[in-house]
PDB file of C-alpha atoms in Angstrom:
ATOM      1  CA  UNK A   1       0.000   0.000   0.000  1.00  0.00           C
ATOM      2  CA  UNK A   2       1.429   3.370  -0.970  1.00  0.00           C
ATOM      3  CA  UNK A   3       1.455   6.360   1.367  1.00  0.00           C
ATOM      4  CA  UNK A   4      -1.279   8.067  -0.658  1.00  0.00           C
ATOM      5  CA  UNK A   5      -3.469   4.939  -0.490  1.00  0.00           C
ATOM      6  CA  UNK A   6      -2.929   4.761   3.278  1.00  0.00           C
ATOM      7  CA  UNK A   7      -3.852   8.414   3.746  1.00  0.00           C
ATOM      8  CA  UNK A   8      -6.953   7.989   1.593  1.00  0.00           C
ATOM      9  CA  UNK A   9      -8.036   4.942   3.636  1.00  0.00           C
ATOM     10  CA  UNK A  10      -7.551   6.926   6.863  1.00  0.00           C
ATOM     11  CA  UNK A  11      -9.393   9.943   5.441  1.00  0.00           C
ATOM     12  CA  UNK A  12     -12.235   7.587   4.449  1.00  0.00           C
ATOM     13  CA  UNK A  13     -12.486   6.451   8.082  1.00  0.00           C
ATOM     14  CA  UNK A  14     -10.884   3.009   7.852  1.00  0.00           C
ATOM     15  CA  UNK A  15      -9.828   1.933  11.371  1.00  0.00           C
ATOM     16  CA  UNK A  16      -6.090   1.730  11.971  1.00  0.00           C
ATOM     17  CA  UNK A  17      -4.341  -1.028  13.902  1.00  0.00           C
ATOM     18  CA  UNK A  18      -0.661  -0.512  14.683  1.00  0.00           C
ATOM     19  CA  UNK A  19       1.299  -3.624  15.686  1.00  0.00           C
ATOM     20  CA  UNK A  20       4.119  -2.776  18.063  1.00  0.00           C
ATOM     21  CA  UNK A  21       6.682  -5.304  19.254  1.00  0.00           C
ATOM     22  CA  UNK A  22       7.428  -3.418  22.494  1.00  0.00           C
ATOM     23  CA  UNK A  23       5.865  -0.707  24.599  1.00  0.00           C
ATOM     24  CA  UNK A  24       6.461   2.755  23.097  1.00  0.00           C
ATOM     25  CA  UNK A  25       7.788   1.444  19.746  1.00  0.00           C
ATOM     26  CA  UNK A  26       4.639   2.587  17.924  1.00  0.00           C
ATOM     27  CA  UNK A  27       4.700   6.067  19.425  1.00  0.00           C
ATOM     28  CA  UNK A  28       8.391   6.491  18.653  1.00  0.00           C
ATOM     29  CA  UNK A  29       8.253   5.123  15.116  1.00  0.00           C
ATOM     30  CA  UNK A  30       4.921   6.371  13.759  1.00  0.00           C
ATOM     31  CA  UNK A  31       3.521   8.792  16.310  1.00  0.00           C
ATOM     32  CA  UNK A  32       2.772  11.493  13.734  1.00  0.00           C
ATOM     33  CA  UNK A  33       0.837   9.053  11.568  1.00  0.00           C
ATOM     34  CA  UNK A  34      -1.147   7.840  14.587  1.00  0.00           C
ATOM     35  CA  UNK A  35      -2.001  11.437  15.559  1.00  0.00           C
ATOM     36  CA  UNK A  36      -3.160  12.167  12.010  1.00  0.00           C
ATOM     37  CA  UNK A  37      -5.261   9.001  11.954  1.00  0.00           C
ATOM     38  CA  UNK A  38      -6.711   9.487  15.458  1.00  0.00           C
ATOM     39  CA  UNK A  39      -8.223  12.801  14.317  1.00  0.00           C
ATOM     40  CA  UNK A  40     -10.071  10.951  11.538  1.00  0.00           C
ATOM     41  CA  UNK A  41     -10.771   7.370  12.605  1.00  0.00           C
ATOM     42  CA  UNK A  42     -10.246   4.862  15.402  1.00  0.00           C
ATOM     43  CA  UNK A  43      -6.659   3.861  16.164  1.00  0.00           C
ATOM     44  CA  UNK A  44      -5.568   0.839  18.193  1.00  0.00           C
ATOM     45  CA  UNK A  45      -1.989   0.062  19.175  1.00  0.00           C
ATOM     46  CA  UNK A  46      -1.417  -3.618  19.920  1.00  0.00           C
ATOM     47  CA  UNK A  47       1.886  -4.127  21.775  1.00  0.00           C
ATOM     48  CA  UNK A  48       3.161  -7.688  21.971  1.00  0.00           C
ATOM     49  CA  UNK A  49       5.944  -7.898  24.600  1.00  0.00           C
ATOM     50  CA  UNK A  50       4.504  -6.082  27.603  1.00  0.00           C
ATOM     51  CA  UNK A  51       5.551  -8.185  30.601  1.00  0.00           C
ATOM     52  CA  UNK A  52       8.671  -8.784  32.630  1.00  0.00           C
ATOM     53  CA  UNK A  53       9.319 -12.305  33.795  1.00  0.00           C
ATOM     54  CA  UNK A  54       9.500 -13.828  37.226  1.00  0.00           C
ATOM     55  CA  UNK A  55      12.753 -14.118  39.180  1.00  0.00           C
ATOM     56  CA  UNK A  56      15.306 -15.533  39.249  1.00  0.00           C
ATOM     57  CA  UNK A  57      16.463 -13.042  36.619  1.00  0.00           C
ATOM     58  CA  UNK A  58      19.297 -13.526  34.182  1.00  0.00           C
ATOM     59  CA  UNK A  59      22.448 -11.486  34.742  1.00  0.00           C
ATOM     60  CA  UNK A  60      21.456  -9.181  31.872  1.00  0.00           C
ATOM     61  CA  UNK A  61      17.980  -8.688  33.319  1.00  0.00           C
ATOM     62  CA  UNK A  62      19.404  -7.896  36.772  1.00  0.00           C
ATOM     63  CA  UNK A  63      21.773  -5.350  35.257  1.00  0.00           C
ATOM     64  CA  UNK A  64      18.948  -3.750  33.297  1.00  0.00           C
ATOM     65  CA  UNK A  65      16.702  -3.518  36.362  1.00  0.00           C
ATOM     66  CA  UNK A  66      19.569  -1.974  38.322  1.00  0.00           C
ATOM     67  CA  UNK A  67      20.248   0.499  35.516  1.00  0.00           C
ATOM     68  CA  UNK A  68      16.624   1.713  35.429  1.00  0.00           C
ATOM     69  CA  UNK A  69      16.383   1.574  39.244  1.00  0.00           C
ATOM     70  CA  UNK A  70      13.488  -0.894  39.244  1.00  0.00           C
ATOM     71  CA  UNK A  71      12.923  -3.277  42.141  1.00  0.00           C
ATOM     72  CA  UNK A  72      11.302  -5.928  39.956  1.00  0.00           C
ATOM     73  CA  UNK A  73      10.387  -6.605  36.356  1.00  0.00           C
ATOM     74  CA  UNK A  74       6.710  -6.835  37.290  1.00  0.00           C
ATOM     75  CA  UNK A  75       6.690  -3.330  38.804  1.00  0.00           C
ATOM     76  CA  UNK A  76       8.705  -1.925  35.904  1.00  0.00           C
ATOM     77  CA  UNK A  77       6.328  -3.286  33.275  1.00  0.00           C
ATOM     78  CA  UNK A  78       3.274  -2.249  35.270  1.00  0.00           C
ATOM     79  CA  UNK A  79       4.663   1.288  35.190  1.00  0.00           C
ATOM     80  CA  UNK A  80       5.545   1.078  31.489  1.00  0.00           C
ATOM     81  CA  UNK A  81       2.030  -0.140  30.588  1.00  0.00           C
ATOM     82  CA  UNK A  82       0.534   2.742  32.591  1.00  0.00           C
ATOM     83  CA  UNK A  83       2.819   5.177  30.726  1.00  0.00           C
ATOM     84  CA  UNK A  84       1.653   3.678  27.436  1.00  0.00           C
ATOM     85  CA  UNK A  85      -1.988   4.329  28.337  1.00  0.00           C
ATOM     86  CA  UNK A  86      -1.200   7.824  29.631  1.00  0.00           C
ATOM     87  CA  UNK A  87       0.627   8.744  26.421  1.00  0.00           C
ATOM     88  CA  UNK A  88      -1.940   7.427  23.941  1.00  0.00           C
ATOM     89  CA  UNK A  89      -5.393   7.580  25.520  1.00  0.00           C
ATOM     90  CA  UNK A  90      -5.630  11.398  25.632  1.00  0.00           C
ATOM     91  CA  UNK A  91      -5.568  11.285  21.828  1.00  0.00           C
ATOM     92  CA  UNK A  92      -8.276   8.628  21.679  1.00  0.00           C
ATOM     93  CA  UNK A  93      -5.841   5.866  20.791  1.00  0.00           C
ATOM     94  CA  UNK A  94      -6.720   2.498  22.315  1.00  0.00           C
ATOM     95  CA  UNK A  95      -3.971   0.319  23.790  1.00  0.00           C
ATOM     96  CA  UNK A  96      -3.994  -3.463  23.769  1.00  0.00           C
ATOM     97  CA  UNK A  97      -1.234  -5.267  25.663  1.00  0.00           C
ATOM     98  CA  UNK A  98      -0.734  -8.866  24.557  1.00  0.00           C
ATOM     99  CA  UNK A  99       1.123  -9.841  27.723  1.00  0.00           C
ATOM    100  CA  UNK A 100       4.047 -11.712  26.182  1.00  0.00           C
ATOM    101  CA  UNK A 101       7.270 -11.743  28.224  1.00  0.00           C
ATOM    102  CA  UNK A 102      10.205  -9.661  26.975  1.00  0.00           C
ATOM    103  CA  UNK A 103      13.160 -11.797  25.815  1.00  0.00           C
ATOM    104  CA  UNK A 104      15.448 -10.314  28.465  1.00  0.00           C
ATOM    105  CA  UNK A 105      13.299 -11.910  31.178  1.00  0.00           C
ATOM    106  CA  UNK A 106      12.718 -15.326  29.554  1.00  0.00           C
ATOM    107  CA  UNK A 107      14.751 -18.233  30.871  1.00  0.00           C
ATOM    108  CA  UNK A 108      15.448 -21.443  29.053  1.00  0.00           C
ATOM    109  CA  UNK A 109      13.778 -24.470  30.622  1.00  0.00           C
TER     110      UNK A 109
END
């Protein structure tokens, strides 16, 4: 689909669904497009990896949590999901969080 076809579909009121691998990826990569669309039609952002895993954490995960000064992955991702809602909902953009665990917090069986 070309950019002009996309804009025409939005202008005609076709709903927009943005698939985002991680929280805030959609806003950072196509925020202007979402704002344009939200003024004309419904916009939904579906984020896939929206959860931190359970301890024990990998070394990389522990370092990351220390770096961002988070006590746990669960609290960090609860805060990040709330930020996602707070950033998008004022513009009428719906957020859907799929609840998949980020790779950093997945352990091999």
